[in-house]
mmCIF file of C-alpha atoms and ligand atoms in Angstrom:
data_model
loop_
_atom_site.group_PDB
_atom_site.id
_atom_site.type_symbol
_atom_site.label_atom_id
_atom_site.label_comp_id
_atom_site.label_asym_id
_atom_site.label_seq_id
_atom_site.Cartn_x
_atom_site.Cartn_y
_atom_site.Cartn_z
ATOM 1 C CA MET A 3 -1.381 -3.752 12.029
ATOM 2 C CA GLN A 4 -3.539 -2.766 15.005
ATOM 3 C CA LYS A 5 -0.446 -2.188 17.106
ATOM 4 C CA VAL A 6 1.146 0.007 14.457
ATOM 5 C CA LEU A 7 -2.054 2.054 14.218
ATOM 6 C CA GLU A 8 -2.112 2.591 17.962
ATOM 7 C CA GLU A 9 1.541 3.627 17.920
ATOM 8 C CA ALA A 10 0.746 6.076 15.121
ATOM 9 C CA LEU A 11 -2.046 7.557 17.225
ATOM 10 C CA GLU A 12 0.288 8.047 20.182
ATOM 11 C CA ILE A 13 2.838 9.765 17.949
ATOM 12 C CA GLY A 14 0.138 11.983 16.427
ATOM 13 C CA LYS A 15 -1.114 13.048 19.856
ATOM 14 C CA GLN A 16 2.270 14.586 20.656
ATOM 15 C CA TYR A 17 1.832 17.125 17.851
ATOM 16 C CA ILE A 18 -1.706 18.316 18.539
ATOM 17 C CA GLU A 19 -0.502 21.124 20.787
ATOM 18 C CA TYR A 20 1.388 22.692 17.870
ATOM 19 C CA GLY A 21 -1.716 23.013 15.685
ATOM 20 C CA ASN A 22 -5.009 24.846 15.783
ATOM 21 C CA CYS A 23 -8.496 24.370 14.391
ATOM 22 C CA ALA A 24 -9.341 26.456 11.336
ATOM 23 C CA SER A 25 -10.679 29.760 12.577
ATOM 24 C CA TYR A 26 -11.798 31.521 9.405
ATOM 25 C CA ILE A 27 -15.000 29.462 9.517
ATOM 26 C CA PRO A 28 -16.310 30.210 13.061
ATOM 27 C CA GLU A 29 -18.060 26.864 13.453
ATOM 28 C CA LEU A 30 -14.790 24.984 12.802
ATOM 29 C CA ALA A 31 -13.018 27.010 15.488
ATOM 30 C CA ARG A 32 -15.423 25.537 18.060
ATOM 31 C CA VAL A 33 -14.296 21.949 17.430
ATOM 32 C CA ASP A 34 -12.166 20.189 20.083
ATOM 33 C CA LYS A 35 -8.682 20.113 18.604
ATOM 34 C CA ASN A 36 -7.782 17.014 20.631
ATOM 35 C CA ASN A 37 -9.931 14.757 18.477
ATOM 36 C CA LEU A 38 -7.733 12.269 16.680
ATOM 37 C CA GLY A 39 -8.497 9.087 14.796
ATOM 38 C CA VAL A 40 -7.099 6.881 12.071
ATOM 39 C CA CYS A 41 -8.707 4.060 10.116
ATOM 40 C CA ILE A 42 -7.118 1.654 7.648
ATOM 41 C CA ILE A 43 -9.140 -0.658 5.438
ATOM 42 C CA THR A 44 -7.096 -3.151 3.474
ATOM 43 C CA LYS A 45 -7.791 -4.662 0.075
ATOM 44 C CA SER A 46 -9.115 -7.781 1.790
ATOM 45 C CA VAL A 47 -11.521 -5.430 3.620
ATOM 46 C CA ASP A 48 -9.959 -5.865 7.040
ATOM 47 C CA ARG A 49 -10.695 -2.766 9.049
ATOM 48 C CA TYR A 50 -8.364 -1.343 11.703
ATOM 49 C CA THR A 51 -9.212 1.702 13.777
ATOM 50 C CA ALA A 52 -7.620 3.753 16.534
ATOM 51 C CA GLY A 53 -9.033 6.840 18.253
ATOM 52 C CA ASP A 54 -11.964 8.951 17.049
ATOM 53 C CA THR A 55 -12.854 7.199 13.819
ATOM 54 C CA LYS A 56 -16.628 7.414 14.166
ATOM 55 C CA LYS A 57 -16.882 11.121 15.005
ATOM 56 C CA ARG A 58 -18.469 13.182 12.256
ATOM 57 C CA PHE A 59 -16.705 16.262 10.914
ATOM 58 C CA THR A 60 -17.010 18.259 7.721
ATOM 59 C CA ILE A 61 -15.182 16.993 4.685
ATOM 60 C CA GLN A 62 -14.189 20.491 3.456
ATOM 61 C CA SER A 63 -11.586 20.324 0.686
ATOM 62 C CA ILE A 64 -11.664 16.548 0.434
ATOM 63 C CA SER A 65 -15.000 17.065 -1.325
ATOM 64 C CA LYS A 66 -12.909 18.426 -4.228
ATOM 65 C CA VAL A 67 -11.889 14.843 -4.981
ATOM 66 C CA ILE A 68 -15.530 13.749 -5.113
ATOM 67 C CA SER A 69 -16.685 16.733 -7.169
ATOM 68 C CA LEU A 70 -13.831 16.277 -9.626
ATOM 69 C CA ALA A 71 -14.586 12.585 -10.148
ATOM 70 C CA PHE A 72 -18.294 13.369 -10.500
ATOM 71 C CA ALA A 73 -17.562 16.079 -13.088
ATOM 72 C CA LEU A 74 -15.146 13.887 -15.043
ATOM 73 C CA GLU A 75 -17.721 11.115 -15.208
ATOM 74 C CA ARG A 76 -20.623 13.373 -16.191
ATOM 75 C CA LEU A 77 -18.940 15.981 -18.380
ATOM 76 C CA GLY A 78 -15.718 14.354 -19.592
ATOM 77 C CA HIS A 79 -12.083 15.323 -19.311
ATOM 78 C CA GLU A 80 -12.121 17.846 -22.146
ATOM 79 C CA LYS A 81 -14.842 20.021 -20.663
ATOM 80 C CA VAL A 82 -13.444 19.900 -17.124
ATOM 81 C CA PHE A 83 -9.927 20.884 -18.214
ATOM 82 C CA GLU A 84 -10.888 23.253 -20.991
ATOM 83 C CA LYS A 85 -10.286 26.243 -18.735
ATOM 84 C CA MET A 86 -8.293 24.676 -15.898
ATOM 85 C CA SER A 87 -4.719 23.380 -15.561
ATOM 86 C CA MET A 88 -3.430 20.443 -13.544
ATOM 87 C CA GLU A 89 -0.331 22.048 -12.053
ATOM 88 C CA PRO A 90 0.486 22.610 -8.392
ATOM 89 C CA SER A 91 0.071 26.304 -7.624
ATOM 90 C CA GLY A 92 2.542 26.542 -4.755
ATOM 91 C CA ASP A 93 0.145 29.047 -3.205
ATOM 92 C CA ALA A 94 -2.405 28.791 -0.412
ATOM 93 C CA PHE A 95 -5.656 26.995 -1.235
ATOM 94 C CA ASP A 96 -7.687 30.201 -1.205
ATOM 95 C CA SER A 97 -5.248 32.380 -3.111
ATOM 96 C CA LEU A 98 -6.414 34.388 -6.085
ATOM 97 C CA LEU A 99 -3.142 36.109 -6.898
ATOM 98 C CA LYS A 100 -1.877 33.880 -9.683
ATOM 99 C CA LEU A 101 -5.358 33.351 -11.048
ATOM 100 C CA ASP A 102 -5.543 37.044 -11.702
ATOM 101 C CA MET A 103 -1.960 37.936 -12.517
ATOM 102 C CA ALA A 104 -0.114 34.939 -13.889
ATOM 103 C CA SER A 105 -2.748 32.843 -15.589
ATOM 104 C CA ASN A 106 -6.322 33.032 -16.676
ATOM 105 C CA LYS A 107 -7.035 29.491 -15.565
ATOM 106 C CA PRO A 108 -7.244 27.979 -12.093
ATOM 107 C CA PHE A 109 -4.039 26.018 -11.516
ATOM 108 C CA ASN A 110 -5.738 22.791 -10.485
ATOM 109 C CA PRO A 111 -9.047 21.402 -9.189
ATOM 110 C CA MET A 112 -7.754 20.893 -5.618
ATOM 111 C CA ILE A 113 -7.519 24.610 -4.803
ATOM 112 C CA ASN A 114 -10.628 26.693 -4.225
ATOM 113 C CA ALA A 115 -10.480 28.460 -7.604
ATOM 114 C CA GLY A 116 -10.339 25.139 -9.446
ATOM 115 C CA ALA A 117 -13.001 23.495 -7.311
ATOM 116 C CA LEU A 118 -15.341 26.443 -7.794
ATOM 117 C CA ALA A 119 -14.772 26.211 -11.557
ATOM 118 C CA THR A 120 -15.528 22.463 -11.446
ATOM 119 C CA ILE A 121 -18.748 23.060 -9.524
ATOM 120 C CA GLY A 122 -19.577 25.882 -11.938
ATOM 121 C CA TYR A 123 -19.640 23.398 -14.814
ATOM 122 C CA LEU A 124 -22.065 21.185 -12.898
ATOM 123 C CA VAL A 125 -24.421 23.632 -11.263
ATOM 124 C CA ALA A 126 -26.828 24.094 -14.152
ATOM 125 C CA ASP A 127 -27.467 20.385 -14.719
ATOM 126 C CA PHE A 128 -26.969 18.628 -11.393
ATOM 127 C CA THR A 129 -28.434 19.146 -7.944
ATOM 128 C CA PHE A 130 -26.832 18.912 -4.533
ATOM 129 C CA GLU A 131 -28.875 15.722 -4.018
ATOM 130 C CA ASP A 132 -27.226 14.155 -7.101
ATOM 131 C CA MET A 133 -23.803 14.906 -5.684
ATOM 132 C CA LEU A 134 -24.723 13.846 -2.151
ATOM 133 C CA GLU A 135 -25.945 10.530 -3.483
ATOM 134 C CA TYR A 136 -22.646 10.058 -5.339
ATOM 135 C CA ALA A 137 -20.657 11.003 -2.205
ATOM 136 C CA ARG A 138 -22.572 8.429 -0.153
ATOM 137 C CA ARG A 139 -21.946 5.768 -2.763
ATOM 138 C CA VAL A 140 -18.212 6.300 -3.203
ATOM 139 C CA CYS A 141 -17.640 6.661 0.558
ATOM 140 C CA MET A 142 -19.900 3.655 1.176
ATOM 141 C CA ASP A 143 -21.552 5.680 3.928
ATOM 142 C CA LYS A 144 -25.277 6.272 3.666
ATOM 143 C CA ASN A 145 -25.256 8.466 6.763
ATOM 144 C CA ILE A 146 -23.431 11.354 5.133
ATOM 145 C CA VAL A 147 -25.549 14.508 5.367
ATOM 146 C CA MET A 148 -24.895 18.196 5.007
ATOM 147 C CA ASP A 149 -23.948 19.821 8.303
ATOM 148 C CA GLU A 150 -26.330 22.797 8.241
ATOM 149 C CA THR A 151 -24.555 24.675 11.027
ATOM 150 C CA VAL A 152 -21.168 24.545 9.330
ATOM 151 C CA TYR A 153 -22.785 25.410 5.995
ATOM 152 C CA GLU A 154 -24.459 28.528 7.412
ATOM 153 C CA SER A 155 -21.281 29.495 9.222
ATOM 154 C CA GLU A 156 -19.185 29.224 6.079
ATOM 155 C CA MET A 157 -21.752 30.950 3.860
ATOM 156 C CA SER A 158 -21.710 33.954 6.146
ATOM 157 C CA HIS A 159 -17.899 34.075 6.128
ATOM 158 C CA CYS A 160 -17.044 33.320 2.528
ATOM 159 C CA ALA A 161 -16.014 36.720 1.210
ATOM 160 C CA ARG A 162 -12.811 35.259 -0.159
ATOM 161 C CA ASN A 163 -14.458 32.391 -2.018
ATOM 162 C CA ARG A 164 -17.066 34.829 -3.308
ATOM 163 C CA ALA A 165 -14.244 37.047 -4.596
ATOM 164 C CA ILE A 166 -12.627 34.062 -6.325
ATOM 165 C CA ALA A 167 -15.959 33.067 -7.860
ATOM 166 C CA TYR A 168 -16.629 36.534 -9.271
ATOM 167 C CA LEU A 169 -13.077 36.707 -10.582
ATOM 168 C CA LEU A 170 -13.699 33.394 -12.340
ATOM 169 C CA GLN A 171 -16.865 34.832 -13.819
ATOM 170 C CA SER A 172 -15.004 37.908 -15.057
ATOM 171 C CA LYS A 173 -12.630 35.606 -16.896
ATOM 172 C CA GLY A 174 -15.441 33.664 -18.532
ATOM 173 C CA ILE A 175 -14.725 30.503 -16.495
ATOM 174 C CA LEU A 176 -17.932 30.520 -14.456
ATOM 175 C CA GLU A 177 -20.728 30.562 -16.947
ATOM 176 C CA HIS A 178 -23.686 30.016 -14.633
ATOM 177 C CA ASP A 179 -25.044 31.748 -11.568
ATOM 178 C CA VAL A 180 -22.143 32.661 -9.284
ATOM 179 C CA GLU A 181 -24.131 32.589 -6.046
ATOM 180 C CA GLU A 182 -25.612 29.180 -6.881
ATOM 181 C CA THR A 183 -22.117 27.897 -7.650
ATOM 182 C CA LEU A 184 -20.850 29.208 -4.326
ATOM 183 C CA LYS A 185 -23.731 27.559 -2.478
ATOM 184 C CA LEU A 186 -23.231 24.174 -4.122
ATOM 185 C CA TYR A 187 -19.474 24.307 -3.498
ATOM 186 C CA THR A 188 -20.043 25.165 0.175
ATOM 187 C CA LYS A 189 -22.680 22.460 0.586
ATOM 188 C CA MET A 190 -20.196 19.890 -0.708
ATOM 189 C CA CYS A 191 -17.580 21.190 1.768
ATOM 190 C CA SER A 192 -20.140 20.783 4.577
ATOM 191 C CA LEU A 193 -20.729 17.053 4.101
ATOM 192 C CA SER A 194 -20.274 15.257 7.408
ATOM 193 C CA VAL A 195 -17.957 12.263 7.182
ATOM 194 C CA THR A 196 -15.891 10.096 9.516
ATOM 195 C CA ALA A 197 -12.334 8.795 9.283
ATOM 196 C CA GLU A 198 -13.971 5.489 8.354
ATOM 197 C CA SER A 199 -15.900 6.971 5.433
ATOM 198 C CA LEU A 200 -12.661 8.497 4.151
ATOM 199 C CA ALA A 201 -10.877 5.150 4.475
ATOM 200 C CA ASN A 202 -13.698 3.577 2.448
ATOM 201 C CA LEU A 203 -13.278 6.170 -0.285
ATOM 202 C CA GLY A 204 -9.515 5.611 -0.150
ATOM 203 C CA LEU A 205 -10.011 1.905 -0.673
ATOM 204 C CA VAL A 206 -12.390 2.438 -3.613
ATOM 205 C CA LEU A 207 -9.781 4.726 -5.208
ATOM 206 C CA ALA A 208 -7.003 2.224 -4.423
ATOM 207 C CA SER A 209 -9.117 -0.453 -6.125
ATOM 208 C CA GLY A 210 -9.382 1.539 -9.351
ATOM 209 C CA GLY A 211 -12.947 2.638 -8.604
ATOM 210 C CA ARG A 212 -14.462 -0.744 -7.822
ATOM 211 C CA HIS A 213 -16.371 -1.798 -4.720
ATOM 212 C CA PRO A 214 -13.744 -3.723 -2.734
ATOM 213 C CA GLU A 215 -16.050 -6.651 -1.983
ATOM 214 C CA THR A 216 -18.493 -6.958 -4.870
ATOM 215 C CA GLY A 217 -16.207 -5.674 -7.620
ATOM 216 C CA VAL A 218 -19.053 -3.467 -8.865
ATOM 217 C CA ARG A 219 -17.732 -0.318 -10.500
ATOM 218 C CA LEU A 220 -18.484 2.738 -8.352
ATOM 219 C CA MET A 221 -16.255 5.247 -10.104
ATOM 220 C CA ASP A 222 -14.976 5.548 -13.637
ATOM 221 C CA ALA A 223 -11.467 4.046 -13.963
ATOM 222 C CA GLU A 224 -10.046 6.949 -15.959
ATOM 223 C CA ALA A 225 -11.464 9.499 -13.509
ATOM 224 C CA VAL A 226 -9.894 7.556 -10.634
ATOM 225 C CA ARG A 227 -6.474 7.534 -12.309
ATOM 226 C CA LEU A 228 -6.632 11.273 -12.899
ATOM 227 C CA VAL A 229 -7.897 12.100 -9.407
ATOM 228 C CA LYS A 230 -5.130 10.070 -7.720
ATOM 229 C CA SER A 231 -2.445 11.730 -9.849
ATOM 230 C CA ILE A 232 -3.699 15.198 -8.916
ATOM 231 C CA MET A 233 -3.958 14.196 -5.250
ATOM 232 C CA LEU A 234 -0.273 13.286 -5.344
ATOM 233 C CA THR A 235 0.859 16.593 -6.830
ATOM 234 C CA CYS A 236 -1.699 19.012 -5.361
ATOM 235 C CA GLY A 237 -3.632 17.285 -2.561
ATOM 236 C CA MET A 238 -1.887 18.728 0.484
ATOM 237 C CA TYR A 239 -2.107 22.416 -0.434
ATOM 238 C CA ASP A 240 1.268 24.111 -0.719
ATOM 239 C CA GLY A 241 2.740 21.333 1.400
ATOM 240 C CA SER A 242 2.222 18.732 -1.353
ATOM 241 C CA GLY A 243 5.872 18.515 -2.438
ATOM 242 C CA GLU A 244 7.346 17.794 0.966
ATOM 243 C CA PHE A 245 4.468 15.454 1.817
ATOM 244 C CA ALA A 246 5.139 13.453 -1.376
ATOM 245 C CA VAL A 247 8.774 13.035 -0.350
ATOM 246 C CA ARG A 248 8.138 12.219 3.291
ATOM 247 C CA VAL A 249 4.982 10.111 2.976
ATOM 248 C CA GLY A 250 4.660 9.212 -0.707
ATOM 249 C CA ILE A 251 0.945 8.397 -0.598
ATOM 250 C CA PRO A 252 -1.564 10.324 -2.771
ATOM 251 C CA SER A 253 -3.662 12.198 -0.216
ATOM 252 C CA LYS A 254 -6.125 15.028 0.124
ATOM 253 C CA SER A 255 -6.654 17.100 3.221
ATOM 254 C CA GLY A 256 -9.429 19.408 4.343
ATOM 255 C CA VAL A 257 -9.523 22.230 6.873
ATOM 256 C CA GLY A 258 -12.064 20.240 8.891
ATOM 257 C CA GLY A 259 -9.089 18.059 9.865
ATOM 258 C CA GLY A 260 -9.647 15.125 7.538
ATOM 259 C CA ILE A 261 -7.078 13.406 5.363
ATOM 260 C CA LEU A 262 -7.959 10.868 2.690
ATOM 261 C CA ALA A 263 -5.014 8.672 1.659
ATOM 262 C CA VAL A 264 -4.812 6.061 -1.084
ATOM 263 C CA VAL A 265 -2.231 3.284 -1.010
ATOM 264 C CA GLU A 266 -2.446 1.946 -4.542
ATOM 265 C CA LYS A 267 -3.891 -1.582 -4.756
ATOM 266 C CA ARG A 268 -3.392 -2.050 -1.024
ATOM 267 C CA MET A 269 -5.517 0.087 1.300
ATOM 268 C CA GLY A 270 -7.496 3.202 2.044
ATOM 269 C CA ILE A 271 -6.605 5.384 5.028
ATOM 270 C CA GLY A 272 -8.879 7.942 6.670
ATOM 271 C CA ILE A 273 -7.741 10.405 9.292
ATOM 272 C CA TYR A 274 -9.424 12.908 11.548
ATOM 273 C CA GLY A 275 -7.349 15.447 13.448
ATOM 274 C CA PRO A 276 -8.654 19.022 13.402
ATOM 275 C CA ALA A 277 -5.509 20.705 14.774
ATOM 276 C CA LEU A 278 -3.981 22.124 11.594
ATOM 277 C CA ASP A 279 -0.542 23.417 10.665
ATOM 278 C CA GLU A 280 -0.085 26.829 9.059
ATOM 279 C CA LYS A 281 -0.842 25.400 5.598
ATOM 280 C CA GLY A 282 -4.182 23.946 6.664
ATOM 281 C CA ASN A 283 -3.161 20.282 6.921
ATOM 282 C CA SER A 284 -3.891 18.159 10.005
ATOM 283 C CA ILE A 285 -0.644 18.366 11.943
ATOM 284 C CA ALA A 286 -1.050 15.067 13.801
ATOM 285 C CA GLY A 287 -2.546 13.461 10.705
ATOM 286 C CA GLN A 288 0.570 14.099 8.672
ATOM 287 C CA LYS A 289 2.797 12.721 11.415
ATOM 288 C CA MET A 290 0.638 9.608 11.674
ATOM 289 C CA LEU A 291 0.790 9.071 7.925
ATOM 290 C CA GLU A 292 4.539 9.537 7.925
ATOM 291 C CA TYR A 293 4.876 6.918 10.620
ATOM 292 C CA LEU A 294 2.525 4.502 8.854
ATOM 293 C CA SER A 295 4.320 5.013 5.560
ATOM 294 C CA LYS A 296 7.698 4.193 7.114
ATOM 295 C CA THR A 297 6.563 1.355 9.327
ATOM 296 C CA LEU A 298 4.334 -0.404 6.811
ATOM 297 C CA ASN A 299 6.508 0.466 3.794
ATOM 298 C CA LEU A 300 3.702 2.341 2.052
ATOM 299 C CA HIS A 301 5.688 5.025 0.195
ATOM 300 C CA MET A 302 4.885 4.669 -3.487
ATOM 301 C CA PHE A 303 8.603 4.649 -4.288
ATOM 302 C CA ALA A 304 9.656 2.479 -1.357
ATOM 303 C CA SER A 305 12.287 -0.108 -2.164
ATOM 304 C CA GLU A 306 11.283 -3.721 -1.884
ATOM 305 C CA LEU A 307 11.922 -4.926 1.640
HETATM 306 N N1 LIG B 16 -14.732 25.168 2.584
HETATM 307 C C1 LIG B 16 -13.352 25.541 2.697
HETATM 308 C C2 LIG B 16 -13.076 26.795 1.935
HETATM 309 O O1 LIG B 16 -13.564 26.955 0.866
HETATM 310 C C3 LIG B 16 -12.522 24.407 2.209
HETATM 311 C C4 LIG B 16 -11.084 24.710 2.339
HETATM 312 C C5 LIG B 16 -10.241 23.521 2.604
HETATM 313 O O2 LIG B 16 -10.614 22.547 3.226
HETATM 314 O O3 LIG B 16 -9.092 23.634 2.151
HETATM 315 O O4 LIG B 16 -12.387 27.669 2.358
#
């Protein structure tokens, strides 16, 4: 396994030059795009790492997985999906076109409109500390904190998310304070994680929401099933379809360069590679996952070897 991981890293490195760090959040543009790391933690809790797996970076959109699970557990499925669909949008993560013209509901909770709606349901009754505590628990990483610099940077460059949030309010989807919703959403995007924390979360999800060693339930089983299904169809932005064919592992990416991947009942994978492709997915990360999927036979529809 270690050898395969190191090979994956070498393959990933060859693609870094074709990607770039996200630039619409100035603080993310300052990150070294050559960072690259991958961590696998298996069901038997064997941990394999290659590259920069301990470097902290902001979770960005991967927080949508955590917020969705939190909301499903606290508010229930009916409330969360009352005014939101679970369909891939086929549009960029920050698009508001279809929300305004083709539907009055966010397409799914993995795009910004849907994640803002999800946070909007929570903001009146839960604090950032409640959600941070949950994030630490499900990632089994007590060192997760909010990266203040990235938070400030994003808050001063979030005109587009602000526009989405006010559009949601105009449609009666955001019922509470829009600015507070925007702040909580952005704080969740600014959580600092590592490839290892993402691999931990992947393993918890792969284990149906249970702690891999103690068996203690960390996440609700039904929420976990739903979250993994939506990761498969919507987790890689408008690249989700091709990624499902090529890699076949439910995953969620973030513009900070992270990818969380869940190999059902087998392992969690965490990736850090901030050079992104034009859709916002880690370019080297996807190549590494494709290699791992092929070499370790991880595709969810792989034939028996
Ligand atoms: N905080 C980012 C935003 O709202 C998250 C985007 C992402 O990772 O896709 O634009």
